[in-house]
Amino acid sequence: MTDKNNNSNETVAATTIDHTTTLLIDKHVEYIVKLGSKKDSFEYWVTEHIRMNGMYWGLSSLYLLKSLGNLDKNEILPWLLSCQKPNGGFGGNTSHDDHLLSTLSAVQILVQYDALDKIDINLVVNYVVKLQKEDGSFIGDQWGEVDTRFSYAAIMCLSLLKSLDKINTEKAVEYILSCQNFDGGFGSIPGAESHAGQIFTCVGALSILNKIDKIDIDKLGWWLSERQLPNGGLNGRPEKSSDVCYSWWVLSALSAINRLHWIDNDKLKNYILKCQDNETGGIADKPGDMPDVFHTFFGICGLSLMGYFKDQIESIDPVYALGTKTLQKLGLTLPWNKNL
């Protein structure tokens, strides 16, 4: 009887907090830490194939909330290393094939844990290098799909491993620019519709390669700022509804081109806070929906990029999607951060 009353009191206490004005840090930390223990849930198994990405989102969320130590590094690293394949790439989980996206997430996790010495860096570099095609594009794995996401993943991964000289960066830039559209945005391949997620990857890759001057900044900034809706949230392309994840995809690109002030930051902050779950913790795509680690991470990222809750949230880099302090330890020069 006592336990039931305690649980009831905790629920009442949680729901009395005004989550539309308060960042529920303790709730979000608790939510993320518990995710790995829910092995009897549908959500756990339906995302089993992208566990590496999910681990990156969760760990990065905890880093931003100054709680990285709440997950056991000595449990995570052995699992991560078990996902590496003989060719150097990493799979989304131990029983899944290697892919460039999961390889990047693995490297990002290792960087956050200052544990790059746990892997054969040259083996990983060679894996990434072999995925570049003659036209400068990158495939995601042995099956040959091409996407600007993979260009970004490869370039960022090699930058973190300080091996950008191993690929043809000139051709990589040419291919990315071939994916730009008349409206200033970028698609997944040449001729594909402009999308905020693809814009993030292309702007990020060009920023790392110091080629951001190759695009029309104001035209792109206009397209991105047009993504804000009357409710304060952002969408990924015209005529779509708002979604918290674009608090990262759109804002990161705006930050990298120094146009973050072109949208109403206060309205977006309010939208993100409304998407918090004040019972379980976590952030959803839209107010009232179920939270997940993907939207939790990108919602917190958005708040960090806009400079809210500075005493409670670490600073995130808009290009590398890693903490600025983490990147400083690597000695990476980040010219776009001068604009933040």
mmCIF file of C-alpha atoms in Angstrom:
data_model
loop_
_atom_site.group_PDB
_atom_site.id
_atom_site.type_symbol
_atom_site.label_atom_id
_atom_site.label_comp_id
_atom_site.label_asym_id
_atom_site.label_seq_id
_atom_site.Cartn_x
_atom_site.Cartn_y
_atom_site.Cartn_z
ATOM 1 C CA MET A 1 0.000 0.000 0.000
ATOM 2 C CA THR A 2 2.834 2.357 0.854
ATOM 3 C CA ASP A 3 4.563 1.719 -2.476
ATOM 4 C CA LYS A 4 1.412 2.493 -4.405
ATOM 5 C CA ASN A 5 0.960 5.767 -2.550
ATOM 6 C CA ASN A 6 4.574 6.712 -3.171
ATOM 7 C CA ASN A 7 4.235 6.009 -6.888
ATOM 8 C CA SER A 8 1.023 8.021 -7.001
ATOM 9 C CA ASN A 9 2.651 10.934 -5.221
ATOM 10 C CA GLU A 10 5.594 10.867 -7.618
ATOM 11 C CA THR A 11 3.241 10.968 -10.594
ATOM 12 C CA VAL A 12 1.303 13.893 -9.157
ATOM 13 C CA ALA A 13 4.546 15.736 -8.441
ATOM 14 C CA ALA A 14 5.769 15.196 -11.988
ATOM 15 C CA THR A 15 2.559 16.350 -13.618
ATOM 16 C CA THR A 16 2.394 19.512 -11.486
ATOM 17 C CA ILE A 17 5.677 20.752 -12.997
ATOM 18 C CA ASP A 18 4.946 23.141 -15.843
ATOM 19 C CA HIS A 19 6.851 21.416 -18.626
ATOM 20 C CA THR A 20 5.937 24.184 -21.054
ATOM 21 C CA THR A 21 8.378 26.518 -19.287
ATOM 22 C CA THR A 22 10.772 24.122 -17.520
ATOM 23 C CA LEU A 23 13.363 21.725 -18.937
ATOM 24 C CA LEU A 24 12.782 18.419 -17.133
ATOM 25 C CA ILE A 25 16.445 17.451 -16.875
ATOM 26 C CA ASP A 26 16.151 14.805 -14.154
ATOM 27 C CA LYS A 27 13.220 13.179 -15.934
ATOM 28 C CA HIS A 28 15.077 13.077 -19.245
ATOM 29 C CA VAL A 29 18.165 11.532 -17.671
ATOM 30 C CA GLU A 30 16.028 8.886 -15.977
ATOM 31 C CA TYR A 31 14.185 8.184 -19.229
ATOM 32 C CA ILE A 32 17.396 7.647 -21.213
ATOM 33 C CA VAL A 33 19.080 5.492 -18.582
ATOM 34 C CA LYS A 34 16.042 3.189 -18.395
ATOM 35 C CA LEU A 35 15.830 2.632 -22.159
ATOM 36 C CA GLY A 36 18.397 -0.170 -22.175
ATOM 37 C CA SER A 37 16.543 -2.158 -19.536
ATOM 38 C CA LYS A 38 13.213 -2.311 -21.381
ATOM 39 C CA LYS A 39 14.055 -5.524 -23.216
ATOM 40 C CA ASP A 40 10.493 -6.786 -23.127
ATOM 41 C CA SER A 41 9.117 -3.797 -25.021
ATOM 42 C CA PHE A 42 8.156 -3.605 -28.684
ATOM 43 C CA GLU A 43 10.176 -0.411 -29.096
ATOM 44 C CA TYR A 44 13.362 -2.096 -27.876
ATOM 45 C CA TRP A 45 13.231 -4.834 -30.502
ATOM 46 C CA VAL A 46 11.888 -2.781 -33.410
ATOM 47 C CA THR A 47 14.975 -0.552 -33.073
ATOM 48 C CA GLU A 48 17.409 -3.404 -32.471
ATOM 49 C CA HIS A 49 19.051 -2.946 -35.871
ATOM 50 C CA ILE A 50 19.964 0.712 -35.167
ATOM 51 C CA ARG A 51 21.194 0.232 -31.611
ATOM 52 C CA MET A 52 24.520 1.938 -32.405
ATOM 53 C CA ASN A 53 22.746 5.087 -33.557
ATOM 54 C CA GLY A 54 20.435 4.917 -30.567
ATOM 55 C CA MET A 55 23.401 4.595 -28.223
ATOM 56 C CA TYR A 56 24.960 7.685 -29.772
ATOM 57 C CA TRP A 57 21.713 9.667 -29.376
ATOM 58 C CA GLY A 58 21.312 8.544 -25.782
ATOM 59 C CA LEU A 59 24.913 9.106 -24.708
ATOM 60 C CA SER A 60 25.042 12.470 -26.436
ATOM 61 C CA SER A 61 21.819 13.502 -24.686
ATOM 62 C CA LEU A 62 23.353 12.566 -21.352
ATOM 63 C CA TYR A 63 26.507 14.494 -22.231
ATOM 64 C CA LEU A 64 24.450 17.605 -22.993
ATOM 65 C CA LEU A 65 22.605 17.161 -19.687
ATOM 66 C CA LYS A 66 25.942 16.783 -17.869
ATOM 67 C CA SER A 67 25.134 13.191 -16.938
ATOM 68 C CA LEU A 68 27.322 11.072 -19.235
ATOM 69 C CA GLY A 69 28.522 9.051 -16.235
ATOM 70 C CA ASN A 70 25.015 7.723 -15.612
ATOM 71 C CA LEU A 71 25.661 4.921 -18.114
ATOM 72 C CA ASP A 72 28.472 2.424 -17.531
ATOM 73 C CA LYS A 73 31.307 3.032 -19.980
ATOM 74 C CA ASN A 74 32.773 -0.383 -19.118
ATOM 75 C CA GLU A 75 29.620 -2.070 -20.389
ATOM 76 C CA ILE A 76 29.116 0.072 -23.471
ATOM 77 C CA LEU A 77 32.621 -0.090 -24.959
ATOM 78 C CA PRO A 78 32.877 -3.912 -25.095
ATOM 79 C CA TRP A 79 29.470 -4.048 -26.783
ATOM 80 C CA LEU A 80 30.497 -1.345 -29.255
ATOM 81 C CA LEU A 81 33.706 -3.183 -30.157
ATOM 82 C CA SER A 82 31.737 -6.396 -30.670
ATOM 83 C CA CYS A 83 29.835 -4.612 -33.463
ATOM 84 C CA GLN A 84 32.971 -4.049 -35.535
ATOM 85 C CA LYS A 85 33.441 -6.255 -38.573
ATOM 86 C CA PRO A 86 36.735 -7.582 -40.019
ATOM 87 C CA ASN A 87 36.641 -4.913 -42.759
ATOM 88 C CA GLY A 88 36.766 -2.134 -40.154
ATOM 89 C CA GLY A 89 33.157 -0.995 -40.371
ATOM 90 C CA PHE A 90 30.597 -1.191 -37.574
ATOM 91 C CA GLY A 91 27.137 -2.678 -37.655
ATOM 92 C CA GLY A 92 24.026 -1.276 -36.037
ATOM 93 C CA ASN A 93 24.260 -4.133 -33.547
ATOM 94 C CA THR A 94 26.337 -7.252 -33.061
ATOM 95 C CA SER A 95 24.365 -9.380 -35.526
ATOM 96 C CA HIS A 96 23.969 -6.742 -38.253
ATOM 97 C CA ASP A 97 26.099 -5.869 -41.269
ATOM 98 C CA ASP A 98 28.448 -2.931 -41.318
ATOM 99 C CA HIS A 99 27.207 0.439 -42.568
ATOM 100 C CA LEU A 100 28.736 3.880 -42.853
ATOM 101 C CA LEU A 101 26.087 5.472 -40.620
ATOM 102 C CA SER A 102 26.615 3.057 -37.737
ATOM 103 C CA THR A 103 30.374 3.384 -38.218
ATOM 104 C CA LEU A 104 30.125 7.137 -37.733
ATOM 105 C CA SER A 105 28.004 6.675 -34.599
ATOM 106 C CA ALA A 106 30.592 4.247 -33.214
ATOM 107 C CA VAL A 107 33.402 6.741 -33.830
ATOM 108 C CA GLN A 108 31.369 9.554 -32.235
ATOM 109 C CA ILE A 109 30.820 7.409 -29.141
ATOM 110 C CA LEU A 110 34.514 6.536 -28.934
ATOM 111 C CA VAL A 111 35.404 10.222 -29.232
ATOM 112 C CA GLN A 112 33.053 11.118 -26.391
ATOM 113 C CA TYR A 113 34.638 8.445 -24.215
ATOM 114 C CA ASP A 114 38.157 9.440 -25.296
ATOM 115 C CA ALA A 115 38.613 5.832 -26.403
ATOM 116 C CA LEU A 116 39.808 5.952 -30.008
ATOM 117 C CA ASP A 117 42.824 3.950 -28.849
ATOM 118 C CA LYS A 118 40.492 0.954 -28.526
ATOM 119 C CA ILE A 119 40.277 0.541 -32.307
ATOM 120 C CA ASP A 120 42.633 0.172 -35.252
ATOM 121 C CA ILE A 121 42.096 3.642 -36.743
ATOM 122 C CA ASN A 122 43.703 2.757 -40.078
ATOM 123 C CA LEU A 123 41.308 -0.158 -40.483
ATOM 124 C CA VAL A 124 38.303 2.130 -40.006
ATOM 125 C CA VAL A 125 39.780 4.776 -42.300
ATOM 126 C CA ASN A 126 40.355 2.246 -45.078
ATOM 127 C CA TYR A 127 36.760 1.040 -44.708
ATOM 128 C CA VAL A 128 35.418 4.567 -45.215
ATOM 129 C CA VAL A 129 37.801 5.451 -48.045
ATOM 130 C CA LYS A 130 36.739 2.426 -50.093
ATOM 131 C CA LEU A 131 33.134 3.663 -50.054
ATOM 132 C CA GLN A 132 33.885 6.710 -52.212
ATOM 133 C CA LYS A 133 32.902 6.456 -55.878
ATOM 134 C CA GLU A 134 34.654 8.040 -58.864
ATOM 135 C CA ASP A 135 32.111 10.886 -59.038
ATOM 136 C CA GLY A 136 32.956 11.864 -55.436
ATOM 137 C CA SER A 137 29.803 10.434 -53.849
ATOM 138 C CA PHE A 138 29.775 7.771 -51.149
ATOM 139 C CA ILE A 139 27.827 4.544 -50.831
ATOM 140 C CA GLY A 140 26.535 3.502 -47.427
ATOM 141 C CA ASP A 141 27.647 -0.121 -47.609
ATOM 142 C CA GLN A 142 28.431 -2.926 -50.030
ATOM 143 C CA TRP A 143 24.952 -2.751 -51.575
ATOM 144 C CA GLY A 144 25.659 0.556 -53.296
ATOM 145 C CA GLU A 145 23.028 3.086 -52.175
ATOM 146 C CA VAL A 146 24.197 6.680 -52.701
ATOM 147 C CA ASP A 147 22.980 9.528 -50.500
ATOM 148 C CA THR A 148 24.365 12.882 -49.338
ATOM 149 C CA ARG A 149 23.958 11.559 -45.799
ATOM 150 C CA PHE A 150 26.776 9.172 -46.594
ATOM 151 C CA SER A 151 28.983 11.982 -47.909
ATOM 152 C CA TYR A 152 28.584 13.770 -44.596
ATOM 153 C CA ALA A 153 29.113 10.606 -42.552
ATOM 154 C CA ALA A 154 32.310 9.741 -44.416
ATOM 155 C CA ILE A 155 33.746 13.248 -44.292
ATOM 156 C CA MET A 156 32.913 13.728 -40.639
ATOM 157 C CA CYS A 157 34.235 10.317 -39.669
ATOM 158 C CA LEU A 158 37.535 10.904 -41.464
ATOM 159 C CA SER A 159 37.796 14.385 -39.968
ATOM 160 C CA LEU A 160 37.435 12.972 -36.450
ATOM 161 C CA LEU A 161 40.097 10.391 -37.315
ATOM 162 C CA LYS A 162 42.260 13.124 -38.904
ATOM 163 C CA SER A 163 42.431 11.334 -42.257
ATOM 164 C CA LEU A 164 40.609 13.597 -44.712
ATOM 165 C CA ASP A 165 43.637 13.499 -46.975
ATOM 166 C CA LYS A 166 42.830 9.879 -47.803
ATOM 167 C CA ILE A 167 39.827 10.750 -50.018
ATOM 168 C CA ASN A 168 39.279 12.937 -53.072
ATOM 169 C CA THR A 169 37.812 15.963 -51.290
ATOM 170 C CA GLU A 170 37.577 18.013 -54.500
ATOM 171 C CA LYS A 171 35.311 15.428 -56.127
ATOM 172 C CA ALA A 172 33.365 15.067 -52.879
ATOM 173 C CA VAL A 173 32.594 18.806 -52.935
ATOM 174 C CA GLU A 174 31.634 18.667 -56.609
ATOM 175 C CA TYR A 175 29.152 15.885 -55.958
ATOM 176 C CA ILE A 176 27.570 17.640 -52.979
ATOM 177 C CA LEU A 177 27.152 20.858 -54.982
ATOM 178 C CA SER A 178 25.504 18.866 -57.779
ATOM 179 C CA CYS A 179 22.751 18.014 -55.287
ATOM 180 C CA GLN A 180 21.850 21.672 -54.680
ATOM 181 C CA ASN A 181 18.538 22.912 -56.065
ATOM 182 C CA PHE A 182 17.271 26.221 -57.460
ATOM 183 C CA ASP A 183 15.682 27.055 -54.077
ATOM 184 C CA GLY A 184 19.032 26.934 -52.313
ATOM 185 C CA GLY A 185 18.403 23.610 -50.593
ATOM 186 C CA PHE A 186 19.937 20.187 -51.118
ATOM 187 C CA GLY A 187 18.517 16.750 -51.881
ATOM 188 C CA SER A 188 19.733 13.216 -51.284
ATOM 189 C CA ILE A 189 20.986 12.867 -54.874
ATOM 190 C CA PRO A 190 21.110 15.260 -57.871
ATOM 191 C CA GLY A 191 17.579 16.342 -58.766
ATOM 192 C CA ALA A 192 15.990 15.162 -55.507
ATOM 193 C CA GLU A 193 13.699 17.457 -53.519
ATOM 194 C CA SER A 194 15.272 19.821 -51.008
ATOM 195 C CA HIS A 195 14.967 18.529 -47.466
ATOM 196 C CA ALA A 196 16.206 19.949 -44.162
ATOM 197 C CA GLY A 197 17.916 16.708 -43.187
ATOM 198 C CA GLN A 198 19.874 16.604 -46.428
ATOM 199 C CA ILE A 199 20.714 20.290 -46.099
ATOM 200 C CA PHE A 200 22.247 19.603 -42.690
ATOM 201 C CA THR A 201 24.447 16.883 -44.150
ATOM 202 C CA CYS A 202 25.570 18.965 -47.129
ATOM 203 C CA VAL A 203 26.208 22.127 -45.128
ATOM 204 C CA GLY A 204 28.028 20.055 -42.524
ATOM 205 C CA ALA A 205 30.250 18.337 -45.063
ATOM 206 C CA LEU A 206 31.053 21.596 -46.852
ATOM 207 C CA SER A 207 31.807 23.280 -43.518
ATOM 208 C CA ILE A 208 34.277 20.564 -42.532
ATOM 209 C CA LEU A 209 35.972 20.895 -45.927
ATOM 210 C CA ASN A 210 36.001 24.718 -45.640
ATOM 211 C CA LYS A 211 33.910 25.076 -48.799
ATOM 212 C CA ILE A 212 30.781 26.704 -47.362
ATOM 213 C CA ASP A 213 31.542 29.746 -49.549
ATOM 214 C CA LYS A 214 30.518 27.678 -52.570
ATOM 215 C CA ILE A 215 26.810 28.111 -51.783
ATOM 216 C CA ASP A 216 24.429 31.085 -51.718
ATOM 217 C CA ILE A 217 24.155 31.610 -47.953
ATOM 218 C CA ASP A 218 21.210 34.006 -48.003
ATOM 219 C CA LYS A 219 19.132 31.900 -50.390
ATOM 220 C CA LEU A 220 19.704 28.822 -48.244
ATOM 221 C CA GLY A 221 19.021 30.821 -45.080
ATOM 222 C CA TRP A 222 15.704 31.977 -46.546
ATOM 223 C CA TRP A 223 14.647 28.394 -47.362
ATOM 224 C CA LEU A 224 15.558 27.213 -43.875
ATOM 225 C CA SER A 225 13.848 30.097 -42.074
ATOM 226 C CA GLU A 226 10.675 29.395 -44.066
ATOM 227 C CA ARG A 227 10.464 26.077 -42.248
ATOM 228 C CA GLN A 228 9.114 27.706 -39.080
ATOM 229 C CA LEU A 229 5.351 27.331 -38.631
ATOM 230 C CA PRO A 230 2.893 29.489 -36.635
ATOM 231 C CA ASN A 231 3.133 27.061 -33.671
ATOM 232 C CA GLY A 232 6.851 27.819 -33.419
ATOM 233 C CA GLY A 233 7.987 24.389 -34.574
ATOM 234 C CA LEU A 234 9.921 23.592 -37.730
ATOM 235 C CA ASN A 235 9.169 21.284 -40.628
ATOM 236 C CA GLY A 236 11.558 19.560 -43.012
ATOM 237 C CA ARG A 237 10.079 20.767 -46.287
ATOM 238 C CA PRO A 238 7.115 22.848 -47.504
ATOM 239 C CA GLU A 239 3.555 21.800 -46.609
ATOM 240 C CA LYS A 240 4.641 19.393 -43.857
ATOM 241 C CA SER A 241 3.819 19.488 -40.135
ATOM 242 C CA SER A 242 6.280 20.493 -37.439
ATOM 243 C CA ASP A 243 8.570 17.941 -35.804
ATOM 244 C CA VAL A 244 11.074 18.391 -32.978
ATOM 245 C CA CYS A 245 13.864 16.658 -34.923
ATOM 246 C CA TYR A 246 14.036 19.667 -37.236
ATOM 247 C CA SER A 247 15.075 21.687 -34.205
ATOM 248 C CA TRP A 248 18.397 20.087 -35.087
ATOM 249 C CA TRP A 249 18.369 19.637 -38.862
ATOM 250 C CA VAL A 250 17.271 23.209 -39.555
ATOM 251 C CA LEU A 251 18.984 24.970 -36.657
ATOM 252 C CA SER A 252 22.339 23.290 -37.177
ATOM 253 C CA ALA A 253 22.461 24.495 -40.775
ATOM 254 C CA LEU A 254 21.325 27.992 -39.787
ATOM 255 C CA SER A 255 24.017 28.060 -37.098
ATOM 256 C CA ALA A 256 26.736 26.952 -39.511
ATOM 257 C CA ILE A 257 25.857 29.769 -41.945
ATOM 258 C CA ASN A 258 25.311 32.346 -39.168
ATOM 259 C CA ARG A 259 21.575 32.802 -39.796
ATOM 260 C CA LEU A 260 20.160 31.427 -36.548
ATOM 261 C CA HIS A 261 18.610 34.837 -35.828
ATOM 262 C CA TRP A 262 16.411 34.515 -38.920
ATOM 263 C CA ILE A 263 13.807 32.482 -37.006
ATOM 264 C CA ASP A 264 11.889 33.159 -33.777
ATOM 265 C CA ASN A 265 14.011 31.324 -31.223
ATOM 266 C CA ASP A 266 11.606 31.903 -28.326
ATOM 267 C CA LYS A 267 8.681 30.351 -30.197
ATOM 268 C CA LEU A 268 10.770 27.308 -31.099
ATOM 269 C CA LYS A 269 11.963 26.925 -27.516
ATOM 270 C CA ASN A 270 8.345 26.909 -26.326
ATOM 271 C CA TYR A 271 7.439 24.295 -28.940
ATOM 272 C CA ILE A 272 10.267 21.969 -27.858
ATOM 273 C CA LEU A 273 9.331 22.284 -24.181
ATOM 274 C CA LYS A 274 5.696 21.458 -24.960
ATOM 275 C CA CYS A 275 6.878 18.199 -26.560
ATOM 276 C CA GLN A 276 8.357 16.969 -23.256
ATOM 277 C CA ASP A 277 6.643 14.107 -21.441
ATOM 278 C CA ASN A 278 6.286 15.261 -17.846
ATOM 279 C CA GLU A 279 5.457 11.766 -16.580
ATOM 280 C CA THR A 280 8.075 9.510 -18.170
ATOM 281 C CA GLY A 281 10.611 12.066 -19.314
ATOM 282 C CA GLY A 282 11.859 12.228 -22.893
ATOM 283 C CA ILE A 283 10.789 14.441 -25.781
ATOM 284 C CA ALA A 284 8.360 13.524 -28.566
ATOM 285 C CA ASP A 285 8.077 14.692 -32.153
ATOM 286 C CA LYS A 286 4.918 16.672 -31.362
ATOM 287 C CA PRO A 287 3.103 17.754 -28.190
ATOM 288 C CA GLY A 288 1.203 14.829 -26.688
ATOM 289 C CA ASP A 289 2.983 12.090 -28.653
ATOM 290 C CA MET A 290 5.133 9.343 -27.166
ATOM 291 C CA PRO A 291 8.771 10.312 -26.540
ATOM 292 C CA ASP A 292 11.782 8.525 -28.007
ATOM 293 C CA VAL A 293 15.550 8.913 -27.707
ATOM 294 C CA PHE A 294 15.905 10.322 -31.244
ATOM 295 C CA HIS A 295 13.645 13.327 -30.605
ATOM 296 C CA THR A 296 14.918 13.702 -27.052
ATOM 297 C CA PHE A 297 18.457 14.209 -28.331
ATOM 298 C CA PHE A 298 17.538 16.609 -31.121
ATOM 299 C CA GLY A 299 15.182 18.602 -28.910
ATOM 300 C CA ILE A 300 17.944 19.146 -26.356
ATOM 301 C CA CYS A 301 20.343 19.967 -29.211
ATOM 302 C CA GLY A 302 17.989 22.671 -30.431
ATOM 303 C CA LEU A 303 17.820 24.283 -27.017
ATOM 304 C CA SER A 304 21.606 24.141 -26.787
ATOM 305 C CA LEU A 305 22.131 25.733 -30.211
ATOM 306 C CA MET A 306 19.793 28.599 -29.321
ATOM 307 C CA GLY A 307 21.643 29.191 -26.050
ATOM 308 C CA TYR A 308 18.814 28.414 -23.649
ATOM 309 C CA PHE A 309 19.420 26.814 -20.229
ATOM 310 C CA LYS A 310 23.150 27.516 -20.545
ATOM 311 C CA ASP A 311 23.803 26.617 -16.916
ATOM 312 C CA GLN A 312 22.133 23.228 -17.379
ATOM 313 C CA ILE A 313 23.046 22.172 -20.920
ATOM 314 C CA GLU A 314 26.469 21.747 -22.503
ATOM 315 C CA SER A 315 27.222 23.443 -25.821
ATOM 316 C CA ILE A 316 26.743 21.331 -28.973
ATOM 317 C CA ASP A 317 28.679 21.849 -32.186
ATOM 318 C CA PRO A 318 26.277 22.413 -35.140
ATOM 319 C CA VAL A 319 28.414 20.504 -37.641
ATOM 320 C CA TYR A 320 29.887 17.545 -35.756
ATOM 321 C CA ALA A 321 26.873 16.989 -33.464
ATOM 322 C CA LEU A 322 29.287 16.558 -30.567
ATOM 323 C CA GLY A 323 30.008 18.715 -27.559
ATOM 324 C CA THR A 324 32.251 21.691 -28.264
ATOM 325 C CA LYS A 325 34.433 20.738 -25.292
ATOM 326 C CA THR A 326 34.838 17.239 -26.722
ATOM 327 C CA LEU A 327 36.015 18.628 -30.048
ATOM 328 C CA GLN A 328 38.404 21.042 -28.382
ATOM 329 C CA LYS A 329 40.143 18.064 -26.790
ATOM 330 C CA LEU A 330 40.712 16.677 -30.300
ATOM 331 C CA GLY A 331 42.272 19.954 -31.364
ATOM 332 C CA LEU A 332 39.784 20.495 -34.198
ATOM 333 C CA THR A 333 39.498 24.062 -35.482
ATOM 334 C CA LEU A 334 35.871 25.116 -35.780
ATOM 335 C CA PRO A 335 35.591 28.416 -37.693
ATOM 336 C CA TRP A 336 31.771 28.342 -37.741
ATOM 337 C CA ASN A 337 31.692 28.419 -33.927
ATOM 338 C CA LYS A 338 32.861 32.027 -34.083
ATOM 339 C CA ASN A 339 29.362 32.800 -35.298
ATOM 340 C CA LEU A 340 27.596 31.202 -32.318
#
